[in-house]
Coordinates of C-alpha atoms and ligand atoms in Angstrom, one line a residue:
M25 CA -0.2 -0.3 -0.4
I26 CA 2.8 2.4 1.0
D27 CA 4.3 1.7 -2.9
A28 CA 0.9 3.1 -4.6
Y29 CA 0.8 6.4 -2.3
I30 CA 4.9 6.9 -3.3
E31 CA 3.5 6.3 -6.5
S32 CA 0.8 9.2 -6.4
C33 CA 3.2 11.7 -5.0
G34 CA 5.8 11.1 -7.8
G35 CA 8.0 8.0 -7.3
I36 CA 10.5 8.1 -5.0
N37 CA 12.8 10.3 -7.3
N38 CA 10.1 12.6 -5.7
V39 CA 10.7 12.2 -2.6
N40 CA 12.4 14.2 -0.1
R41 CA 11.0 13.2 2.8
I42 CA 8.9 10.1 4.2
L43 CA 7.1 11.7 8.0
S44 CA 4.6 9.4 10.0
S45 CA 2.8 11.0 13.1
Q46 CA -0.7 9.5 14.5
G47 CA -1.5 7.0 11.5
R48 CA -0.5 10.0 8.7
L49 CA 1.8 8.8 6.4
I50 CA 3.6 12.1 4.7
V51 CA 5.3 12.1 2.1
E52 CA 7.6 15.4 1.1
V53 CA 7.9 16.1 -2.5
D54 CA 10.4 18.1 -5.0
N55 CA 7.4 18.5 -7.5
S56 CA 4.2 18.8 -6.4
D57 CA 3.0 18.5 -10.4
L58 CA 4.1 15.5 -10.3
L59 CA 0.9 14.5 -7.5
A60 CA -1.7 12.1 -9.0
K61 CA -5.4 13.6 -8.0
S62 CA -5.7 11.4 -5.1
A63 CA -2.7 12.7 -3.9
L64 CA -3.2 16.4 -4.5
D65 CA -5.9 16.7 -2.3
N66 CA -4.5 16.0 1.0
Y67 CA -1.2 18.2 -0.4
C68 CA -0.1 20.7 2.4
V69 CA 2.1 24.0 -0.1
T70 CA 3.7 25.2 2.5
M71 CA 5.4 22.4 3.2
S72 CA 5.0 20.4 0.3
Q73 CA 3.9 17.5 2.0
V74 CA 1.1 15.0 0.7
S75 CA -0.5 13.6 4.6
F76 CA -2.3 10.0 4.0
E77 CA -4.4 9.0 6.9
I78 CA -3.1 4.9 6.6
G79 CA -4.5 3.9 10.8
H80 CA -1.6 2.9 13.0
N81 CA -0.5 -0.1 11.7
I82 CA 2.0 1.6 9.3
D83 CA 5.0 -1.3 7.7
S84 CA 7.6 -0.1 9.7
S85 CA 10.1 -1.6 7.9
K86 CA 9.2 -0.5 4.3
L87 CA 9.7 3.0 5.8
I88 CA 13.1 2.3 6.8
Q89 CA 13.5 1.0 3.3
L90 CA 12.7 4.2 2.0
G91 CA 14.6 5.9 4.2
S92 CA 17.7 3.9 3.3
E93 CA 17.0 5.3 -0.9
I94 CA 16.7 8.8 0.8
R95 CA 20.0 8.2 2.8
N96 CA 21.8 6.9 -0.9
R97 CA 19.6 10.0 -2.6
Q98 CA 21.7 12.8 -0.1
L99 CA 25.2 10.8 0.1
H100 CA 25.5 11.3 -3.8
A101 CA 24.9 15.1 -3.0
V102 CA 27.5 15.6 -0.4
D103 CA 29.5 13.2 -2.2
K104 CA 28.9 15.5 -5.5
L105 CA 29.9 18.8 -3.5
T106 CA 32.7 20.9 -4.9
S107 CA 35.6 20.8 -3.1
P108 CA 36.6 23.6 -0.6
Q109 CA 37.3 26.8 -1.6
K110 CA 40.5 28.4 -0.7
C111 CA 39.9 31.0 2.1
E112 CA 42.5 32.9 3.8
Y113 CA 40.4 32.1 7.1
R114 CA 39.7 28.3 7.3
P115 CA 41.7 27.2 10.4
S116 CA 45.9 25.3 10.0
W117 CA 44.8 22.9 12.8
H118 CA 41.0 22.9 14.0
V119 CA 38.4 21.3 12.3
A120 CA 35.9 23.2 10.3
P121 CA 33.7 22.0 7.4
P122 CA 34.9 21.8 3.9
T123 CA 32.1 23.9 3.0
G124 CA 28.6 24.6 4.7
L125 CA 27.6 25.0 8.1
L126 CA 29.1 23.3 11.2
N127 CA 27.7 23.6 14.6
D128 CA 27.8 21.8 17.6
P129 CA 30.2 18.7 18.0
N130 CA 28.6 15.2 19.0
G131 CA 29.6 11.5 19.9
F132 CA 32.9 12.4 21.2
I133 CA 34.3 9.1 22.6
C134 CA 37.1 7.6 23.0
H135 CA 35.7 3.6 21.2
Q136 CA 38.1 1.0 21.3
G137 CA 41.6 2.3 21.3
T138 CA 40.2 5.4 18.6
Y139 CA 38.7 8.9 19.3
H140 CA 35.8 9.8 17.4
L141 CA 34.1 13.2 16.7
F142 CA 30.9 14.1 15.1
Y143 CA 29.6 17.1 14.1
Q144 CA 26.6 18.6 13.1
W145 CA 26.6 19.5 9.5
Y146 CA 24.3 21.2 7.3
P147 CA 27.2 20.3 3.9
F148 CA 25.0 22.6 0.8
E149 CA 25.0 26.3 2.2
C150 CA 26.1 28.4 5.3
V151 CA 22.3 28.4 6.8
H152 CA 20.8 26.5 9.9
K153 CA 18.8 23.7 8.1
D154 CA 18.3 19.8 7.8
K155 CA 21.6 18.8 9.8
Y156 CA 24.1 15.9 9.4
W157 CA 26.1 14.1 11.4
A158 CA 29.7 14.4 10.2
H159 CA 33.0 11.8 11.5
L160 CA 36.1 12.2 12.4
T161 CA 38.6 9.2 14.3
S162 CA 41.8 10.1 15.7
T163 CA 44.7 8.6 17.2
D164 CA 46.1 11.7 18.6
L165 CA 43.5 14.3 19.3
V166 CA 45.4 16.3 16.7
N167 CA 45.5 14.9 13.3
W168 CA 41.7 14.0 12.4
E169 CA 40.5 11.4 9.5
V170 CA 37.4 12.5 7.8
Q171 CA 35.9 9.4 8.0
P172 CA 32.4 8.3 5.5
L173 CA 29.1 10.7 6.9
A174 CA 28.0 8.5 10.0
L175 CA 24.6 9.6 9.7
T176 CA 22.2 11.6 7.1
P177 CA 18.3 12.9 7.9
S178 CA 16.8 10.1 5.9
D179 CA 14.2 8.7 7.8
W180 CA 10.6 9.5 9.3
F181 CA 11.8 10.7 12.7
D182 CA 15.0 12.7 12.1
S183 CA 14.1 13.9 8.7
H184 CA 14.1 17.5 9.4
G185 CA 17.7 17.4 11.0
V186 CA 19.8 14.5 12.7
F187 CA 20.6 16.7 15.9
S188 CA 22.8 16.5 18.5
G189 CA 23.6 14.1 21.4
H190 CA 26.0 12.3 22.2
A191 CA 28.0 8.2 22.2
V192 CA 28.1 5.1 24.9
S193 CA 31.4 2.7 24.2
T194 CA 30.4 -0.9 24.9
P195 CA 32.8 -3.9 24.4
D196 CA 31.3 -4.3 20.8
Q197 CA 29.5 -1.2 19.3
L198 CA 29.3 2.5 19.4
M199 CA 26.8 3.7 19.9
L200 CA 25.2 7.1 18.8
Y201 CA 22.1 8.6 20.6
Y202 CA 21.3 12.1 18.7
T203 CA 17.8 13.7 18.8
G204 CA 15.1 12.8 16.0
N205 CA 14.3 16.3 14.6
V206 CA 11.0 16.4 12.0
R207 CA 8.3 19.1 11.5
I208 CA 4.9 18.8 10.2
G209 CA 2.4 20.6 8.1
E210 CA 1.0 24.0 7.7
Q211 CA 2.4 24.9 11.5
R212 CA 6.2 23.2 10.7
D213 CA 5.0 21.4 14.4
R214 CA 7.7 20.7 16.3
Q215 CA 8.2 16.4 16.9
T216 CA 11.3 15.1 19.0
T217 CA 12.4 11.8 19.5
Q218 CA 15.4 10.9 21.0
C219 CA 16.7 7.8 18.4
L220 CA 20.4 5.6 18.6
A221 CA 22.2 3.9 16.3
I222 CA 24.4 2.1 16.3
S223 CA 27.8 0.5 14.3
K224 CA 30.0 -2.6 15.0
D225 CA 32.7 -1.0 13.2
G226 CA 32.8 2.7 14.6
I227 CA 32.6 3.4 10.5
N228 CA 29.1 2.5 9.2
F229 CA 25.9 3.2 11.8
Q230 CA 22.9 1.5 11.8
K231 CA 19.5 3.7 12.5
L232 CA 17.0 1.5 15.4
G233 CA 14.7 4.4 15.6
P234 CA 13.2 6.3 18.5
V235 CA 14.5 4.9 21.6
V236 CA 12.2 7.7 23.4
D237 CA 9.4 8.2 21.5
S238 CA 6.9 11.1 23.6
L239 CA 7.6 14.1 25.5
P240 CA 7.0 13.9 29.1
A241 CA 3.8 15.5 30.8
G242 CA 4.2 19.7 30.2
V243 CA 7.1 19.2 28.1
T244 CA 7.5 21.6 24.6
A245 CA 8.6 20.1 21.5
H246 CA 11.5 21.9 22.3
F247 CA 13.5 18.2 24.0
R248 CA 17.0 17.6 22.4
D249 CA 20.5 16.4 23.2
P250 CA 20.2 13.1 25.1
K251 CA 24.0 12.7 26.9
V252 CA 23.6 9.0 28.0
V253 CA 26.1 8.1 30.8
K254 CA 26.4 5.5 33.9
I255 CA 25.5 6.5 37.7
G256 CA 26.3 2.8 39.3
D257 CA 24.5 0.1 37.9
V258 CA 22.3 2.5 36.2
W259 CA 22.7 4.0 32.7
W260 CA 21.3 8.2 32.9
M261 CA 20.3 9.6 29.4
L262 CA 19.9 14.0 30.1
V263 CA 17.9 15.8 28.0
G264 CA 17.4 19.6 27.5
A265 CA 14.3 20.6 28.0
Q266 CA 11.7 23.3 27.6
R267 CA 8.6 23.0 30.2
E268 CA 5.3 24.3 29.1
D269 CA 5.0 27.7 31.2
L270 CA 8.7 28.1 28.8
L271 CA 10.7 27.2 31.8
G272 CA 14.1 25.3 30.7
R273 CA 15.2 22.0 32.3
L274 CA 16.6 18.9 32.0
A275 CA 15.1 15.3 31.5
V276 CA 16.4 12.3 32.7
Y277 CA 15.6 9.0 32.0
K278 CA 17.1 5.6 33.2
S279 CA 17.5 2.3 32.3
H280 CA 19.3 -0.9 32.8
D281 CA 20.2 -2.5 29.4
L282 CA 20.4 1.2 27.1
L283 CA 17.4 0.3 24.4
H284 CA 14.4 0.7 26.9
W285 CA 14.1 4.4 29.1
K286 CA 12.2 5.1 31.8
F287 CA 11.2 8.8 32.5
D288 CA 12.5 9.6 35.7
K289 CA 12.0 13.2 36.7
L290 CA 12.3 17.4 35.5
Y291 CA 15.6 18.3 37.3
G292 CA 16.6 21.7 38.1
D293 CA 13.8 23.3 40.3
D294 CA 16.9 24.3 42.6
L295 CA 17.5 27.2 40.0
G296 CA 14.1 28.5 39.5
D297 CA 13.8 30.9 36.5
F298 CA 16.9 29.9 34.5
G299 CA 16.1 30.8 30.9
Y300 CA 13.5 29.1 28.0
M301 CA 15.0 26.6 27.0
W302 CA 18.4 24.0 28.5
E303 CA 20.3 22.8 25.2
C304 CA 23.1 20.0 25.3
P305 CA 23.5 18.4 28.8
D306 CA 26.5 16.9 30.0
L307 CA 27.1 15.3 33.3
F308 CA 30.8 14.1 34.9
E309 CA 32.9 13.6 37.6
L310 CA 36.5 15.7 38.5
N311 CA 38.1 14.6 41.4
G312 CA 35.5 13.2 43.0
Q313 CA 32.8 16.3 42.1
L314 CA 30.2 15.8 39.9
I315 CA 29.8 18.5 38.0
A316 CA 26.7 19.2 35.0
V317 CA 27.3 21.6 31.9
I318 CA 24.1 23.1 30.1
G319 CA 23.3 25.9 28.0
P320 CA 20.8 28.2 29.2
Q321 CA 19.1 30.3 26.3
G322 CA 17.6 33.8 27.3
I323 CA 19.7 34.1 31.1
Q324 CA 20.5 37.5 32.4
S325 CA 23.9 38.7 31.0
C326 CA 27.1 39.5 32.7
S327 CA 27.7 43.4 30.8
R328 CA 26.0 45.6 28.3
H329 CA 28.2 44.1 26.4
H330 CA 26.9 40.9 25.9
T331 CA 23.3 40.6 23.9
V332 CA 23.5 36.9 23.5
A333 CA 20.8 34.7 24.6
H334 CA 23.4 31.7 24.0
H335 CA 25.5 31.0 27.5
N336 CA 27.1 28.3 28.2
G337 CA 28.0 26.8 31.9
F338 CA 28.8 24.3 34.3
L339 CA 27.2 24.1 38.1
K340 CA 27.8 21.3 40.7
A341 CA 25.6 18.2 40.9
A342 CA 24.6 15.8 43.6
I343 CA 23.4 13.0 43.5
S344 CA 21.2 11.9 46.6
E345 CA 20.3 8.4 47.8
Q346 CA 16.9 7.5 46.6
G347 CA 18.7 8.7 42.6
E348 CA 17.3 13.0 42.5
L349 CA 19.5 15.3 41.0
S350 CA 20.6 18.5 42.5
L351 CA 21.9 21.3 41.1
S352 CA 23.4 24.6 42.2
D353 CA 26.6 27.2 41.7
F354 CA 26.3 28.0 37.5
K355 CA 29.4 29.9 36.1
M356 CA 30.1 30.7 32.5
L357 CA 32.2 28.7 30.9
D358 CA 33.7 30.8 28.5
H359 CA 34.1 34.7 28.5
G360 CA 34.8 35.1 25.0
F361 CA 32.4 35.8 22.3
D362 CA 31.5 32.2 20.7
F363 CA 31.4 29.0 22.2
Y364 CA 28.5 26.5 22.4
A365 CA 26.8 23.4 23.3
P366 CA 30.5 21.8 24.6
Q367 CA 30.6 18.3 24.8
T368 CA 33.4 15.8 26.7
L369 CA 35.0 12.5 26.6
E370 CA 37.1 10.9 29.0
T371 CA 40.6 9.3 27.7
P372 CA 41.9 6.0 28.3
D373 CA 44.5 8.0 30.9
G374 CA 40.9 9.3 32.9
R375 CA 42.0 12.6 31.3
R376 CA 38.2 14.5 31.3
V377 CA 38.6 16.7 27.6
L378 CA 36.3 18.9 26.5
T379 CA 35.3 20.2 23.0
A380 CA 32.8 23.1 21.9
W381 CA 31.3 24.5 18.0
M382 CA 33.2 27.9 18.4
G383 CA 30.0 29.9 17.2
L384 CA 26.2 31.1 18.4
P385 CA 22.9 30.1 17.4
D386 CA 21.9 33.1 15.9
E387 CA 25.5 34.0 13.5
I388 CA 26.0 33.1 10.3
N389 CA 26.9 36.2 8.5
Q390 CA 30.7 35.7 8.2
P391 CA 33.4 36.8 6.2
T392 CA 34.0 32.7 5.1
V393 CA 30.4 32.9 4.1
D394 CA 31.9 34.2 1.1
N395 CA 33.8 31.1 0.7
G396 CA 30.7 28.7 1.1
W397 CA 31.6 27.9 4.7
L398 CA 31.2 29.0 8.3
H399 CA 32.3 27.9 12.4
Q400 CA 34.7 25.7 13.4
L401 CA 35.1 23.6 16.6
T402 CA 37.1 24.8 19.7
L403 CA 40.5 23.4 20.3
L404 CA 40.5 20.2 23.2
R405 CA 41.1 21.2 26.5
Q406 CA 40.9 19.4 29.5
L407 CA 39.4 20.2 32.9
T408 CA 40.4 19.6 36.0
L409 CA 39.1 20.7 39.2
V410 CA 41.6 23.0 41.5
D411 CA 40.1 24.2 45.2
E412 CA 36.6 24.5 43.7
K413 CA 37.8 26.3 40.6
L414 CA 37.2 24.6 37.1
I415 CA 40.6 24.9 35.5
Q416 CA 40.7 24.7 31.4
Q417 CA 44.0 24.2 29.6
P418 CA 45.0 23.0 26.3
I419 CA 45.4 19.5 26.2
K420 CA 49.3 18.8 26.1
E421 CA 49.4 16.8 23.2
L422 CA 48.3 20.1 21.1
E423 CA 52.5 21.1 22.2
A424 CA 53.2 18.3 18.6
L425 CA 52.3 21.0 16.6
R426 CA 54.8 23.9 18.4
S427 CA 57.5 24.7 16.1
T428 CA 60.9 26.6 17.6
L429 CA 60.1 28.8 20.6
E430 CA 61.2 32.5 20.1
E431 CA 61.7 34.1 23.4
F432 CA 61.5 38.7 22.9
E433 CA 60.0 41.4 25.4
L434 CA 58.0 44.1 24.2
E435 CA 58.1 47.4 25.4
Y436 CA 55.7 50.2 24.0
S437 CA 56.1 48.3 20.6
S438 CA 55.3 46.1 17.6
R439 CA 56.6 42.7 16.0
D440 CA 55.5 41.2 12.8
L441 CA 55.0 37.4 14.0
K442 CA 54.4 36.1 9.9
T443 CA 51.7 34.2 10.9
K444 CA 48.2 33.9 12.1
A445 CA 48.9 30.4 14.1
F446 CA 50.8 30.6 17.2
E447 CA 50.9 30.4 20.4
L448 CA 51.7 32.5 22.4
H449 CA 52.3 33.2 26.7
V450 CA 53.2 36.1 28.3
E451 CA 52.4 38.3 31.7
L452 CA 51.2 40.8 32.2
E453 CA 50.9 44.7 33.9
W454 CA 47.1 46.1 35.0
G455 CA 47.0 49.6 32.5
S456 CA 48.7 47.2 29.5
K457 CA 47.1 46.5 26.2
L458 CA 47.9 43.7 23.8
S459 CA 47.4 44.1 20.2
L460 CA 46.8 40.8 18.1
F461 CA 45.9 40.1 14.1
K462 CA 47.1 44.1 14.0
D463 CA 47.9 45.9 10.8
S464 CA 47.4 49.2 10.1
E465 CA 43.5 49.7 10.4
N466 CA 42.6 46.1 12.4
E467 CA 43.3 44.7 15.6
C468 CA 41.5 42.5 18.5
S469 CA 42.9 43.8 21.3
I470 CA 42.8 42.6 25.3
L471 CA 43.6 45.9 27.5
L472 CA 43.8 45.7 31.3
D473 CA 42.4 48.5 32.3
K474 CA 43.3 49.3 36.4
S475 CA 41.1 51.4 38.1
S476 CA 38.3 48.7 37.5
Q477 CA 40.7 45.3 37.4
T478 CA 38.4 44.6 34.6
L479 CA 40.0 43.2 31.0
L480 CA 38.2 44.2 28.1
L481 CA 38.7 41.8 24.8
D482 CA 38.0 44.3 22.0
R483 CA 37.3 42.6 18.7
S484 CA 35.5 46.0 17.0
N485 CA 38.4 46.7 14.9
T486 CA 38.2 44.1 12.7
L487 CA 36.3 42.4 9.8
L488 CA 33.3 41.2 11.8
R489 CA 29.9 41.5 10.3
E490 CA 27.4 40.5 13.2
G491 CA 27.5 40.5 16.8
D492 CA 29.3 41.6 19.5
C493 CA 32.5 43.3 20.1
I494 CA 33.7 44.0 23.5
R495 CA 33.6 41.1 26.4
E496 CA 34.3 42.2 30.1
L497 CA 36.0 40.2 32.4
K498 CA 36.4 41.1 36.3
L499 CA 39.9 39.6 37.9
D500 CA 41.5 40.2 40.9
S501 CA 45.4 38.5 40.4
E502 CA 48.0 41.6 40.9
T503 CA 49.3 40.3 37.2
V504 CA 47.5 38.4 34.9
S505 CA 48.9 35.2 32.8
F506 CA 47.8 34.7 29.0
Q507 CA 48.3 31.7 27.1
I508 CA 46.9 32.0 24.2
L509 CA 46.0 29.8 20.7
A510 CA 45.6 31.5 17.5
D511 CA 44.6 30.2 14.1
N512 CA 43.9 32.5 11.1
S513 CA 40.8 33.9 12.3
S514 CA 40.4 32.5 16.2
L515 CA 42.0 33.1 19.5
E516 CA 41.8 31.0 22.4
I517 CA 42.5 33.1 25.4
F518 CA 43.6 31.2 28.2
I519 CA 44.0 33.5 31.8
N520 CA 45.5 32.4 34.9
G521 CA 46.7 29.1 34.4
G522 CA 42.8 28.6 32.7
E523 CA 40.9 29.9 35.6
F524 CA 39.2 31.4 32.5
V525 CA 38.2 31.4 29.0
M526 CA 37.8 33.6 26.1
T527 CA 37.3 31.7 23.0
S528 CA 36.5 34.5 19.9
R529 CA 37.0 34.2 15.8
V530 CA 38.1 37.2 14.9
F531 CA 38.8 38.2 10.8
T532 CA 41.4 40.7 10.2
P533 CA 43.1 40.4 6.7
E534 CA 45.9 37.5 6.5
R535 CA 48.9 40.4 6.3
A536 CA 47.3 41.6 10.1
T537 CA 50.4 39.8 11.6
H538 CA 51.5 42.5 13.6
L539 CA 51.7 41.8 17.6
A540 CA 52.1 45.2 19.2
L541 CA 52.1 45.8 23.4
D542 CA 51.7 49.9 25.1
G543 CA 53.2 48.2 28.0
K544 CA 56.7 46.3 28.5
A545 CA 56.7 42.1 29.0
K546 CA 58.5 38.9 28.2
F547 CA 56.8 36.4 25.3
L548 CA 57.7 33.3 25.2
F549 CA 56.4 32.1 21.2
W550 CA 56.3 29.2 19.3
P551 CA 54.5 29.3 15.5
L552 CA 52.0 26.6 14.8
S553 CA 52.2 23.8 12.3
S554 CA 49.5 22.7 10.4
A555 CA 47.8 19.7 11.9
K556 CA 46.5 17.2 9.2
I557 CA 42.4 17.2 9.4
G558 CA 41.0 15.5 5.9
L559 CA 40.7 12.4 4.5
K560 CA 43.0 9.0 4.4
D561 CA 44.2 9.8 0.9
N562 CA 45.8 12.9 2.6
N563 CA 43.6 15.2 0.6
P564 CA 42.7 17.6 3.1
I565 CA 39.5 19.0 3.7
A566 CA 41.4 22.3 4.4
I567 CA 42.9 23.9 2.1
Ligands
LIG2 C1 22.3 23.9 19.2 C2 21.6 22.6 19.1 C3 21.4 22.2 19.6 C4 20.5 20.7 18.6 C5 21.1 20.9 17.3 C6 20.5 21.1 16.3 O1 23.6 24.4 19.2 O2 20.3 23.8 18.9 O3 20.4 21.8 20.6 O4 20.3 19.5 18.8 O5 22.4 22.6 18.0 O6 21.9 21.7 15.2

């Protein structure tokens, strides 16, 4: 019967998506001129969707087969993409998409001795649209091999986006938990389910469909980004949620077999009104302290220069004897401009390592879009807890990129570094101003304002097209130490040994390679060489 419906829609080659909701089969078509009369009667023009009432006995194996035909077409379309355009802003050692838009890192995990890192990708344009999972692997956390696409938005439960999620490694399989995002009908009604895909070889994934197929009571369809962690003998799935009264919360499901999930509770009432949605949760232990990470949207910004609704931070978490979660003490994870949706993994030697999207949901007009790509991931950071402070430091593996050390002093002077990919260490007095990525018209500056004991990061004199220009950070240290890692259009600034981090995309021309200091200080400087990030045959994804 499904075959007859597909035929009335002009055949499978005219089908963009298959959806299924409340006993209806919904077929989104490419060309409505090919619709038979019977299909035209049920046609929603705005969504190009034809809806057939077929009751609840939908043949799920047939839907899976249609999904795999759509997937083959999607893979073919990605294969046909032209190679990346040359672009002066391309990073030389960060992960960035060859074309299209990258957002959240996903499924970051060590599985059978190999690191796997996926990212949200819309391959075809620099816009937020039906997301795919791109896939990279590494054995050293520095060089990354591009693998075949892991997941495409091909099936009835994820046809408007294979949204963010995490991975679980078991002895015999790699499991990906993600949100299936679907939009139905005239109103573009959102439906979200938490789905599972598994792989025996770590490269080819088989979708098993939704493992959480309905919303908890009182929760809107803004329900996404599953993180699965083991606590004692029980698996917990944390899901970012929005209550119907528009408060962000954390939903928890529990399972003994990773397949069957029972809703536990919505957590987060301890924080009261704390934003309208919480995205991308994480939960892990650092030095015996449980830490939760959330992306609360719509919380109060800490400064008038900070106009962005999307925040990221960490909380102290605790689990009671009854297995209930409490959260307290929210602090920002990053004080720069471009940092969102972080994920962590544990390395085999027990380190907690974080990466994040170096971008924000509303930013889509950056100079790189002229060359067909947008956004990148952050460098990998090791997290530790020292005297109750969360410390972030670049992972030690990145030292492999350092070329020969140069030591120099600047005193109200400047120096041509001759590169925009470098690592710099310096300790500055209050009252100093450091300018990076500088030429005669452009610079990104770090000003240590003595009277207010505030660090001001200022990118107003750059080629930025949209977004905030100033970030402020109050500090109480006598001097301020910096470890700065630069990569052509990004600066990651680790302050006072990693107690604070400011992550920013900074666009200045290729020739803007000068460093200038109003003040006096000694610098340690390493040019950084390129990482190998590309296909196995050495065909670089970044050119
Ligand atoms: C965060 C986010 C997630 C969602 C994904 C979609 O940036 O909005 O909540 O799963 O991006 O790409």
